[in-house]
Short mmCIF file of C-alpha atoms in Angstrom, two decimals:
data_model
loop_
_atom_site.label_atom_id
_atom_site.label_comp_id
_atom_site.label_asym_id
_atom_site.label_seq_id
_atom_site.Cartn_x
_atom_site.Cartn_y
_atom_site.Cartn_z
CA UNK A 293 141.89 -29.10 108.77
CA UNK A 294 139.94 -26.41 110.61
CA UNK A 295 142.42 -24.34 111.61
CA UNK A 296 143.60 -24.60 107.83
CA UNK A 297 140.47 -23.30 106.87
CA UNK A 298 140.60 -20.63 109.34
CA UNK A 299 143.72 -19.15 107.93
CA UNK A 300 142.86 -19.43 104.55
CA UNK A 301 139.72 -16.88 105.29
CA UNK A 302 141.99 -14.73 107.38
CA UNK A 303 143.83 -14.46 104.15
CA UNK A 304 141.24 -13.84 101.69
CA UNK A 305 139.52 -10.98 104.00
CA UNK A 306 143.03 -9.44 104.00
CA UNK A 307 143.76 -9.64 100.47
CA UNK A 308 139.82 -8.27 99.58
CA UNK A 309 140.17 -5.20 102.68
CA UNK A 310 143.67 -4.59 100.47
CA UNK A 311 141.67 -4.57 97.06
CA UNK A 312 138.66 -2.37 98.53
CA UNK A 313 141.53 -0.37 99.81
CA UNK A 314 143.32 0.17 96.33
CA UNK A 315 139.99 0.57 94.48
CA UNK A 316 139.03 3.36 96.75
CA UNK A 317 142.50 4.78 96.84
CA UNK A 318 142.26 4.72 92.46
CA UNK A 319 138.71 6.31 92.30
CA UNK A 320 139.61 9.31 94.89
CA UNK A 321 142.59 9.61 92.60
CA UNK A 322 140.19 9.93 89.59
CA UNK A 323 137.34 12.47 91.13
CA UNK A 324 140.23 15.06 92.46
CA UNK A 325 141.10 16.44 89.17
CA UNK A 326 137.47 16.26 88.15
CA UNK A 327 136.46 18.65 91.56
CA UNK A 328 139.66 20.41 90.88
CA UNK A 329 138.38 21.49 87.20
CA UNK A 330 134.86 21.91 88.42
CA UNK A 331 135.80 23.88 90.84
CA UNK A 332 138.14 26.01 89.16
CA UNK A 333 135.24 25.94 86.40
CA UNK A 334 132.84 27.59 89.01
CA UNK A 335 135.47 30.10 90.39
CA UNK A 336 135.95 31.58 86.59
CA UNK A 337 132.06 31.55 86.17
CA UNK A 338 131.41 33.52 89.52
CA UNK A 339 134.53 35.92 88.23
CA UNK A 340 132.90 36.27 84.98
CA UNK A 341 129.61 36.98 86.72
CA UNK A 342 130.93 39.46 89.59
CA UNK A 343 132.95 41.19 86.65
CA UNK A 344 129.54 41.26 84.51
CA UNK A 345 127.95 43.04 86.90
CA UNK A 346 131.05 45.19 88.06
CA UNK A 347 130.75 46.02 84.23
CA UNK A 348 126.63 46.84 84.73
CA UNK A 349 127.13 48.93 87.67
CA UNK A 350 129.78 50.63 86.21
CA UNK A 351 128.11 51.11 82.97
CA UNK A 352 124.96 52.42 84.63
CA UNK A 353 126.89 54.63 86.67
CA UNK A 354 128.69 55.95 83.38
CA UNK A 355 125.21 56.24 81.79
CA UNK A 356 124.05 57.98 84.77
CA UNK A 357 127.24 60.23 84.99
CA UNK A 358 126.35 61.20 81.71
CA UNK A 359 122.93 62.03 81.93
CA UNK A 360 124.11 64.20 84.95
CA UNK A 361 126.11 65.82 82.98
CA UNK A 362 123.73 66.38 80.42
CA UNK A 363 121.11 67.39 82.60
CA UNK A 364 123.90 70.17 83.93
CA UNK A 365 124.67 70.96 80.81
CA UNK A 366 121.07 71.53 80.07
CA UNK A 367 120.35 73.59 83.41
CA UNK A 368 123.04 75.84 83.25
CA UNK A 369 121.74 77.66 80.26
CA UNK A 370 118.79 77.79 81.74
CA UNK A 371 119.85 79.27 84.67
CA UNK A 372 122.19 81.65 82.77
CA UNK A 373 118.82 82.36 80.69
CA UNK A 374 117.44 82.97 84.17
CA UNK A 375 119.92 84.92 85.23
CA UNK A 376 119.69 86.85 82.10
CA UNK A 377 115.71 87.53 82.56
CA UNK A 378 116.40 88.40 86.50
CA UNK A 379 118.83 91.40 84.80
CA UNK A 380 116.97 92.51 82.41
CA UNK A 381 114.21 92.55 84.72
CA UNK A 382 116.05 94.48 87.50
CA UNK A 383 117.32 96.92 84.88
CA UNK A 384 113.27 97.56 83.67
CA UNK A 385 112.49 97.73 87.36
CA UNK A 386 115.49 100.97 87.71
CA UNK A 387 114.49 101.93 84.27
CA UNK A 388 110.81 101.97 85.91
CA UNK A 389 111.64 103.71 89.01
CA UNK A 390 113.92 106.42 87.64
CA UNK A 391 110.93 107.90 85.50
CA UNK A 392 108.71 107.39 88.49
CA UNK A 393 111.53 109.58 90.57
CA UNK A 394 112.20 112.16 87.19
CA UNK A 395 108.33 111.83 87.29
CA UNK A 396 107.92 113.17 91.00
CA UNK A 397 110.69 115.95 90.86
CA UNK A 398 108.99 117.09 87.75
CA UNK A 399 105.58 117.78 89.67
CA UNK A 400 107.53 119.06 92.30
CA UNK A 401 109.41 121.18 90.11
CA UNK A 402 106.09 122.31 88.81
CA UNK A 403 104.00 122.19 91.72
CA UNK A 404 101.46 125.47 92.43
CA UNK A 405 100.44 126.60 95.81
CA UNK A 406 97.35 127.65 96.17
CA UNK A 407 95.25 128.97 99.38
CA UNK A 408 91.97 128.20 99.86
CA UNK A 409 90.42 130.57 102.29
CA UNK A 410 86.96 130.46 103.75
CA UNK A 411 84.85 133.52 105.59
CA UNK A 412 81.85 134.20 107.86
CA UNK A 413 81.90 131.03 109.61
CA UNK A 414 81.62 128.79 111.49
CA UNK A 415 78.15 127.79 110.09
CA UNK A 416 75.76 124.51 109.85
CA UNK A 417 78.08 124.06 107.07
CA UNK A 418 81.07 123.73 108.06
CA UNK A 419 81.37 119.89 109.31
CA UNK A 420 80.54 119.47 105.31
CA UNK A 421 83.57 121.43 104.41
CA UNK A 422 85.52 119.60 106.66
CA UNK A 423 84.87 116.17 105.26
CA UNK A 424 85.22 117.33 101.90
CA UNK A 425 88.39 118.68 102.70
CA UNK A 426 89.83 116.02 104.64
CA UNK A 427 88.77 113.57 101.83
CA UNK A 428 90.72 115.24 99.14
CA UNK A 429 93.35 115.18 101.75
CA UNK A 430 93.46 119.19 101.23
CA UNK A 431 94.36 122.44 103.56
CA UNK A 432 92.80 125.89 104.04
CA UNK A 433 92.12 129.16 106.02
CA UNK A 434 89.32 129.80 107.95
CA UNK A 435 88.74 133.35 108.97
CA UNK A 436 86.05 133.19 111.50
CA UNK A 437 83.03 135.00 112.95
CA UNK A 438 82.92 135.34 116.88
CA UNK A 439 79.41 134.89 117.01
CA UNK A 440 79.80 131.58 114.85
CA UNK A 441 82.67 129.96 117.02
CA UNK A 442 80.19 130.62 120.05
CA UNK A 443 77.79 128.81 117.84
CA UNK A 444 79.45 125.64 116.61
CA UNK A 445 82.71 125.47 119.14
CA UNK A 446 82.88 121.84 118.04
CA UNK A 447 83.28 123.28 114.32
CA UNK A 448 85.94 125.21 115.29
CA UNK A 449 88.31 122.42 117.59
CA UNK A 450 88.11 120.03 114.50
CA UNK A 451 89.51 123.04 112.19
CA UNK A 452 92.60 123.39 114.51
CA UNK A 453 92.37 119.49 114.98
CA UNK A 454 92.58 118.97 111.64
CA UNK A 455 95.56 121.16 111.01
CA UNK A 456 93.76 124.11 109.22
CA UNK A 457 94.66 127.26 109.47
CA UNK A 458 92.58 129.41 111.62
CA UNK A 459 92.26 133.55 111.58
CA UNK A 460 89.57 136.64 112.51
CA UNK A 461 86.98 138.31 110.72
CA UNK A 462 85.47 140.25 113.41
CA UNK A 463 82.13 140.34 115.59
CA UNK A 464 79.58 142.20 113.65
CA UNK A 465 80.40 142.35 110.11
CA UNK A 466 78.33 145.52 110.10
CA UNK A 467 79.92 148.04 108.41
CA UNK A 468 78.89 150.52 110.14
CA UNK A 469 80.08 149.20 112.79
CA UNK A 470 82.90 147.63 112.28
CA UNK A 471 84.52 151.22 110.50
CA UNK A 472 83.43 153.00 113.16
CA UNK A 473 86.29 154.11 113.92
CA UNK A 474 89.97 152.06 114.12
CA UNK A 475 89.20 151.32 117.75
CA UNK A 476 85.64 149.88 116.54
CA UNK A 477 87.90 147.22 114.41
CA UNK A 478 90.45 146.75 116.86
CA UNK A 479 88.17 145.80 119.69
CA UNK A 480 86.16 143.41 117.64
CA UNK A 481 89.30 141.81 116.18
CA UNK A 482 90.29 141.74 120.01
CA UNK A 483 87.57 140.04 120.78
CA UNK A 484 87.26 137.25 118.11
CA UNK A 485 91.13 136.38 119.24
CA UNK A 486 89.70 135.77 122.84
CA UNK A 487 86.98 133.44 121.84
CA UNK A 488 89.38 131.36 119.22
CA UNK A 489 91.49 131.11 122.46
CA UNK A 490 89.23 129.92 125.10
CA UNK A 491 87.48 127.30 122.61
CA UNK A 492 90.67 126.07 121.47
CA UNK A 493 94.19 127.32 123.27
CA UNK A 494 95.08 128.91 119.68
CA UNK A 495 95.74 132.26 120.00
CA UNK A 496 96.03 133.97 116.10
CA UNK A 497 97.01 137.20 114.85
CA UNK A 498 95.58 136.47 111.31
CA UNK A 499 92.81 138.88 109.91
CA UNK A 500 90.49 139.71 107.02
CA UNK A 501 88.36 142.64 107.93
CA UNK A 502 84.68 142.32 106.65
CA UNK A 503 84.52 142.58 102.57
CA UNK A 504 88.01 143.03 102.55
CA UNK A 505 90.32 146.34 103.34
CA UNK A 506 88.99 148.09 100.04
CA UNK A 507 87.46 150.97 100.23
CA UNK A 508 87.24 151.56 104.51
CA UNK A 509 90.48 150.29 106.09
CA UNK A 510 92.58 154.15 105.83
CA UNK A 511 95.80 154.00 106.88
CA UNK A 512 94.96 154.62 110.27
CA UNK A 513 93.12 151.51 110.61
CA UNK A 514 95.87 149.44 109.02
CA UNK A 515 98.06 151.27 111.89
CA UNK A 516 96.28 150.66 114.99
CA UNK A 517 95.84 147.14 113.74
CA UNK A 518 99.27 146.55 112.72
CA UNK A 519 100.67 148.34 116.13
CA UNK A 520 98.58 145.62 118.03
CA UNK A 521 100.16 143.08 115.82
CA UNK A 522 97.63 141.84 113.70
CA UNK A 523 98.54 140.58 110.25
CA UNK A 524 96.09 142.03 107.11
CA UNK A 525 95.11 139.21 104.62
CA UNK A 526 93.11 139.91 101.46
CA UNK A 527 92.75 137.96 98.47
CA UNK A 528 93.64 137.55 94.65
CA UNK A 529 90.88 135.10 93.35
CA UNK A 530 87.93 135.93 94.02
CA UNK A 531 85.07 132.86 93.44
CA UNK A 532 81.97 135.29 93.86
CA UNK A 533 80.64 132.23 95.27
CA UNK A 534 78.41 134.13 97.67
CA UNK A 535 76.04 135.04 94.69
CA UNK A 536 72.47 133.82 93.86
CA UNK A 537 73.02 134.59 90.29
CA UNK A 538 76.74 132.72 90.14
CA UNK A 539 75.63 129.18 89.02
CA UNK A 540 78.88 128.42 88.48
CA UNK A 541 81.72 130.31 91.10
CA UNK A 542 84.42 127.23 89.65
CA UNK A 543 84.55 128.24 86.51
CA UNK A 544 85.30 131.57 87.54
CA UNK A 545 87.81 130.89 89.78
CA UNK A 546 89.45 128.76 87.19
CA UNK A 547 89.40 131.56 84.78
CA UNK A 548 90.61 133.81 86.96
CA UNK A 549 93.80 131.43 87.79
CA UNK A 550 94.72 131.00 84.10
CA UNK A 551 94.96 134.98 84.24
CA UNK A 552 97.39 135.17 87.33
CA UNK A 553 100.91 136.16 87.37
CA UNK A 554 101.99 133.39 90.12
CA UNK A 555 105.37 135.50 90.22
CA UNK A 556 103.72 138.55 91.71
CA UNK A 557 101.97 135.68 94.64
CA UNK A 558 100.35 132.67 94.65
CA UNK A 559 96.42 132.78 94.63
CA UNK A 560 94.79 133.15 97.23
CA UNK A 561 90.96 132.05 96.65
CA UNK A 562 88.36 133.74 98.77
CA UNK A 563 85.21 131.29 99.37
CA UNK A 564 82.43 131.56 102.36
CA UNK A 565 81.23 129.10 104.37
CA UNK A 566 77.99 128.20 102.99
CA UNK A 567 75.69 125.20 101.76
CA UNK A 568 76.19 127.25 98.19
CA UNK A 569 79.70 127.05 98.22
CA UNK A 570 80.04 123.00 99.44
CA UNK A 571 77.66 121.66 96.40
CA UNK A 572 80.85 122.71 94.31
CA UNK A 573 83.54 122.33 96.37
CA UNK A 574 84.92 119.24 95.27
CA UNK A 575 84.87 120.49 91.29
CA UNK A 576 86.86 122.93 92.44
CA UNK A 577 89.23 121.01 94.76
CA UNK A 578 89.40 118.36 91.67
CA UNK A 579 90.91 121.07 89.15
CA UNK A 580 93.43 121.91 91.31
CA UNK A 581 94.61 118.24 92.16
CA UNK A 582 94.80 117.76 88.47
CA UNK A 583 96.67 120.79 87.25
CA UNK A 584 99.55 120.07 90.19
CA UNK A 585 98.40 123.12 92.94
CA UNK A 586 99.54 122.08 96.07
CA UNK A 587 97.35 123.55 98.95
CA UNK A 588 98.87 125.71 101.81
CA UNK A 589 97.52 127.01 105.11
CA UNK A 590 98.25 131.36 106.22
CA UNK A 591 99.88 131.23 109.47
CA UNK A 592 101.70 134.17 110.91
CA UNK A 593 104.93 133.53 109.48
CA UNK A 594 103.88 134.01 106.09
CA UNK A 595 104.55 137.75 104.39
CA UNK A 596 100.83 138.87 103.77
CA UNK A 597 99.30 139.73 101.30
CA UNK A 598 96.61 142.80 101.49
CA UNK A 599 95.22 145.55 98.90
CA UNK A 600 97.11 148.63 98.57
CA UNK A 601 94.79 151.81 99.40
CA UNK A 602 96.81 154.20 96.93
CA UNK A 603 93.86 156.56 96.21
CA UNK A 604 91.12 153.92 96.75
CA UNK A 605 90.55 154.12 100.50
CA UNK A 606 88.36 156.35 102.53
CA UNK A 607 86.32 156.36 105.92
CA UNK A 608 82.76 155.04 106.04
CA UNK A 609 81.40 157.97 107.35
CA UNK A 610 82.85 160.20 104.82
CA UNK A 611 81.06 162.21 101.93
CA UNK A 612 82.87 160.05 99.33
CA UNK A 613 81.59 156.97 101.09
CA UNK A 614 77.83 158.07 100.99
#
């Protein structure tokens, strides 16, 4: 009976492992399709999600394609606007410096020269003349006095230093002595170039005899001068400026330039060196900047310029001159 029972439970856990077996075998068959469609559900959703946002990016890359292109499209005419200004503005610029260069070949064209000459120094003065000069960035002539480059040899270095011309007006200015006799002017002229030598290695064969070569340089002074190769300079202008009672030498000067034939030579203005004449200098000096003269120095290369005797010279000592 026992082992009866025995088999009988043998048989019903078989047959209820069999039906577990088949119930789990039904439901696994149930769920698969389910995951299958769920899954496949899920793989179109992540498609439709990965193309959304291919679709964004590209969109946005579209939109930012565009916007490129619009912001080219809006650079490029101003660039070509800028391009356009830079032109114009390079063409003003050679308009500009055409009449600047028309401009400076005009005043070239109708540039003046002028010589500005001083006598009877070197004085206390002279420095002052300097600085004047060298301020208005100008050039002259100095004839000189032998006692007055003894005097103020410093005067006389910064005149050649400053690249001034440099000539001789004697020892004495006496008259009397001086006109002596042509050997009287020679020697003095002699020694005048030996003093401008030893003060500044310059040796000069530029001269202006004392108040000029009207009436008392005869032709036999101009010879023994000339023979010893000294070159006569005189004067065109003349600024009186050596006068108490000329308030005023500019204006007479400037008169006296409005009057000159600058085809027959350029002026030549004769001034002294003197406190009188450095009050007014830079009037003067002004004037000509202004109306385009362009200031030279003498040197010995220059054809001189010198008044003609004709019938106006005689000797000191003569009847004619007393």
């Amino acid at each position: 009976m026992k082992k009866i029972k025995a088999i009988v439970f043998c048989i019903l856990a078989i047959l209820l492992v069999l039906v577990m077996a088949e119930k789990n075998r039904i439901l696994s068959s149930d769920t698969a399709p389910k995951q299958m469609e769920e899954d496949t559900m899920t793989s179109k959703h992540d498609e439709v999600q990965i193309e959304g946002n291919n679709n964004a990016e590209n969109t946005t890359e579209n939109k930012s394609a565009e916007n490129t292109k619009e912001d080219n499209e809006d650079v490029k005419p101003t660039e070509e606007n800028q391009n356009e200004k830079t032109a114009e503005e390079k063409q003003d610029e050679q308009i500009t410096k055409d009449k600047q260069e028309e401009k400076t070949i005009e005043d070239k064209q109708n540039e003046k020269t002028v010589y500005l000459t001083f006598d009877d120094g070197p004085t206390a003065s002279s420095l002052e003349i300097l600085d004047i000069l060298d301020k208005y960035k100008v050039k002259a002539t100095f004839f000189m006095l032998e006692p007055g480059m003894k005097a103020f040899p410093d005067a006389v270095k910064r005149t050649v230093k400053d690249g001034h011309g440099v000539g001789l007006h004697g020892v004495t200015h006496d008259v009397s002595k001086f006109y002596q006799s042509p050997e009287s002017a020679l020697k003095e002229m002699q020694t005048a170039q030996e003093t401008l030598l030893s003060i500044t290695g310059v040796k000069t064969n530029l001269i202006r005899t004392p108040y000029g070569s009207i009436p008392y340089l005869t032709d036999s002074f101009r010879k023994v001068l000339r023979d010893n190769k000294f070159i006569l300079w005189d004067w065109n202008v003349d600024s009186d400026d050596w006068s108490a009672s000329n308030k005023n030498y500019v204006q007479d000067v400037i008169d006296q330039l409005k009057t000159l034939d600058p085809s027959k030579h350029a002026p030549i203005i004769l001034m002294h060196d003197r406190s009188g004449t450095v009050a007014q200098l830079p009037e003067l000096l002004n004037y000509l900047q202004k109306n385009n003269y362009q200031t030279e120095i003498i040197d010995n290369e220059l054809e001189s310029y010198s008044f003609e005797c004709h019938d106006r010279c005689y000797p000191h000592n003569s009847s004619k001159a007393q």
